[in-house]
């Protein structure tokens, strides 16, 4: 969903972020409605967990296509509009897994680590036009996915978190909101970790 900070409505779009034509069409609609884009949050992501020797090539590629290629396609489309306005903020959601790795998630870790490197590179390319590119790297957050974990698995995770608790979705949302805002106008190429100290 796309919304306007000016309060003139929302635009609900269905798109496949891994498909170049689908992304191009969606951003054309955004441009036609508002003529500009002030902020972009690349938050779509998938997992296809498996140990390396059992991982299918298609599962490795599917994760890269959504998590990394999708971020590239949406960022490129948004950047074209932001360059004309000479302003904008892009926030890419990565993960603590991209920073520390995790057995059985080599594809996911690669996609998220790649997104961090991509973000730093783009931040250098377009910073002179007052466009900022940053990442938020969540740790383990209370979601339907973590709710489905066994108590033993949760305890194992919490033993590695100095703050002793899982994060809340608002913790991530607040970090994203900050990086999108003018309060972060002198921050770019940065990854803000929201992980309770799990990885430092």
Coordinates of N, CA and C in Angstrom, one line a residue, residues 63-138:
X63 N 14.6 -16.8 -2.8 CA 14.9 -15.9 -1.7 C 15.7 -14.7 -2.2
X64 N 16.7 -14.9 -3.0 CA 17.4 -13.8 -3.6 C 16.5 -12.9 -4.4
X65 N 15.6 -13.5 -5.2 CA 14.8 -12.7 -6.1 C 13.8 -11.8 -5.3
X66 N 13.3 -12.3 -4.3 CA 12.4 -11.4 -3.5 C 13.1 -10.5 -2.6
X67 N 14.0 -11.0 -1.8 CA 14.7 -10.2 -0.8 C 15.7 -9.2 -1.3
X68 N 16.5 -9.6 -2.3 CA 17.5 -8.7 -2.8 C 17.2 -8.1 -4.2
X69 N 16.7 -8.9 -5.1 CA 16.4 -8.3 -6.4 C 15.2 -7.4 -6.3
X70 N 14.2 -7.8 -5.5 CA 13.0 -6.9 -5.2 C 13.4 -5.6 -4.6
X71 N 14.3 -5.6 -3.7 CA 14.8 -4.4 -3.1 C 15.5 -3.5 -4.2
X72 N 16.3 -4.1 -5.0 CA 17.0 -3.4 -6.1 C 15.9 -2.8 -7.0
X73 N 15.0 -3.5 -7.5 CA 14.0 -3.0 -8.4 C 13.2 -1.8 -7.9
X74 N 12.7 -2.0 -6.6 CA 11.9 -0.9 -6.0 C 12.7 0.3 -5.7
X75 N 14.0 0.1 -5.2 CA 14.9 1.2 -4.9 C 15.2 2.0 -6.2
X76 N 15.5 1.3 -7.3 CA 15.8 1.9 -8.5 C 14.6 2.8 -9.0
X77 N 13.4 2.2 -8.9 CA 12.3 2.9 -9.4 C 12.0 4.2 -8.6
X78 N 12.1 4.0 -7.2 CA 11.9 5.2 -6.4 C 13.0 6.2 -6.5
X79 N 14.2 5.8 -6.7 CA 15.3 6.7 -6.8 C 15.2 7.6 -8.0
X80 N 14.6 7.1 -9.1 CA 14.4 7.9 -10.3 C 13.5 9.1 -10.0
X81 N 12.5 8.9 -9.2 CA 11.5 9.9 -8.8 C 12.2 10.9 -7.8
X82 N 12.9 10.3 -6.8 CA 13.5 11.1 -5.8 C 14.6 12.0 -6.4
X83 N 15.3 11.5 -7.4 CA 16.4 12.3 -8.0 C 15.9 13.6 -8.6
X84 N 14.7 13.5 -9.1 CA 14.0 14.7 -9.7 C 13.7 15.7 -8.6
X85 N 13.2 15.2 -7.5 CA 12.8 16.1 -6.4 C 14.0 16.5 -5.5
X86 N 15.1 15.9 -5.7 CA 16.3 16.1 -4.9 C 16.1 15.9 -3.4
X87 N 15.3 14.9 -3.1 CA 15.0 14.6 -1.7 C 14.4 13.2 -1.6
X88 N 14.5 12.6 -0.4 CA 13.9 11.3 -0.2 C 14.6 10.5 0.8
X89 N 13.9 9.5 1.3 CA 14.6 8.5 2.3 C 14.1 7.1 1.9
X90 N 15.1 6.2 1.9 CA 14.8 4.8 1.6 C 15.3 4.0 2.8
X91 N 14.4 3.1 3.3 CA 14.8 2.2 4.4 C 14.6 0.8 4.0
X92 N 15.6 0.0 4.0 CA 15.6 -1.4 3.6 C 15.6 -2.3 4.9
X93 N 14.7 -3.2 5.0 CA 14.6 -4.1 6.2 C 15.6 -5.3 5.9
X94 N 16.6 -5.4 6.8 CA 17.5 -6.5 6.7 C 17.2 -7.5 7.8
X95 N 18.2 -7.9 8.5 CA 18.0 -8.9 9.6 C 19.3 -9.1 10.4
X96 N 19.1 -9.5 11.6 CA 20.3 -9.9 12.4 C 21.0 -11.1 11.8
X97 N 20.2 -11.9 11.0 CA 20.8 -13.1 10.4 C 21.7 -12.7 9.3
X98 N 21.5 -11.5 8.6 CA 22.4 -11.1 7.6 C 23.7 -10.6 8.2
X99 N 23.7 -10.3 9.5 CA 24.9 -9.8 10.2 C 25.7 -10.9 10.8
X100 N 25.0 -11.9 11.3 CA 25.7 -13.0 12.1 C 25.6 -14.3 11.4
X101 N 24.8 -14.5 10.4 CA 24.6 -15.8 9.8 C 23.7 -16.7 10.7
X102 N 23.3 -17.8 10.1 CA 22.5 -18.8 10.9 C 22.4 -20.1 10.1
X103 N 22.7 -21.2 10.8 CA 22.7 -22.5 10.1 C 21.3 -22.7 9.5
X104 N 21.3 -23.2 8.3 CA 20.0 -23.5 7.6 C 19.4 -22.3 6.9
X105 N 20.1 -21.2 7.0 CA 19.5 -19.9 6.3 C 20.6 -19.2 5.5
X106 N 21.4 -20.0 4.8 CA 22.5 -19.4 4.0 C 21.9 -18.5 2.9
X107 N 20.8 -18.9 2.3 CA 20.1 -18.1 1.3 C 19.6 -16.8 1.9
X108 N 18.9 -16.9 3.0 CA 18.3 -15.7 3.6 C 19.4 -14.7 4.1
X109 N 20.5 -15.3 4.7 CA 21.6 -14.5 5.2 C 22.2 -13.8 4.1
X110 N 22.4 -14.5 3.0 CA 23.1 -13.9 1.8 C 22.2 -12.7 1.2
X111 N 20.9 -12.9 1.2 CA 20.0 -11.9 0.7 C 20.0 -10.6 1.6
X112 N 20.1 -10.8 2.9 CA 20.0 -9.7 3.8 C 21.4 -9.0 3.9
X113 N 22.5 -9.8 3.9 CA 23.8 -9.2 3.9 C 24.0 -8.4 2.6
X114 N 23.5 -9.0 1.5 CA 23.6 -8.3 0.2 C 22.8 -7.0 0.2
X115 N 21.7 -7.0 0.8 CA 20.9 -5.8 0.9 C 21.7 -4.7 1.7
X116 N 22.4 -5.0 2.7 CA 23.2 -4.0 3.4 C 24.3 -3.4 2.5
X117 N 25.0 -4.3 1.8 CA 26.0 -3.8 0.9 C 25.5 -3.0 -0.2
X118 N 24.3 -3.4 -0.7 CA 23.6 -2.6 -1.8 C 23.2 -1.3 -1.3
X119 N 22.7 -1.2 -0.1 CA 22.2 0.1 0.5 C 23.4 1.0 0.7
X120 N 24.5 0.6 1.2 CA 25.7 1.4 1.4 C 26.2 2.0 0.1
X121 N 26.2 1.2 -1.0 CA 26.6 1.6 -2.3 C 25.7 2.7 -2.9
X122 N 24.4 2.4 -2.8 CA 23.4 3.4 -3.3 C 23.4 4.7 -2.5
X123 N 23.6 4.6 -1.2 CA 23.7 5.8 -0.4 C 24.9 6.7 -0.9
X124 N 26.0 6.1 -1.3 CA 27.1 6.9 -1.8 C 26.7 7.5 -3.2
X125 N 26.0 6.8 -4.0 CA 25.7 7.2 -5.3 C 24.7 8.4 -5.3
X126 N 23.7 8.4 -4.5 CA 22.7 9.4 -4.6 C 22.6 10.4 -3.4
X127 N 23.6 10.3 -2.5 CA 23.6 11.2 -1.3 C 23.7 12.6 -1.7
X128 N 24.4 12.9 -2.8 CA 24.6 14.3 -3.2 C 23.3 15.0 -3.6
X129 N 22.3 14.2 -3.9 CA 20.9 14.7 -4.2 C 20.0 14.8 -3.0
X130 N 20.6 14.7 -1.8 CA 19.9 14.7 -0.5 C 18.9 13.5 -0.4
X131 N 19.3 12.4 -0.9 CA 18.5 11.2 -0.7 C 19.3 10.2 0.2
X132 N 18.6 9.8 1.2 CA 19.3 8.9 2.2 C 18.8 7.5 2.0
X133 N 19.8 6.5 2.3 CA 19.5 5.1 2.2 C 20.0 4.4 3.4
X134 N 19.2 3.8 4.2 CA 19.6 3.2 5.4 C 18.9 1.8 5.6
X135 N 19.3 1.0 6.5 CA 18.7 -0.3 6.8 C 18.3 -0.3 8.3
X136 N 17.3 -1.1 8.5 CA 16.9 -1.6 9.9 C 17.0 -3.1 9.9
X137 N 17.8 -3.6 10.9 CA 18.1 -5.0 11.0 C 17.4 -5.5 12.3
X138 N 16.2 -6.1 12.2 CA 15.5 -6.6 13.4 C 16.2 -7.9 13.8

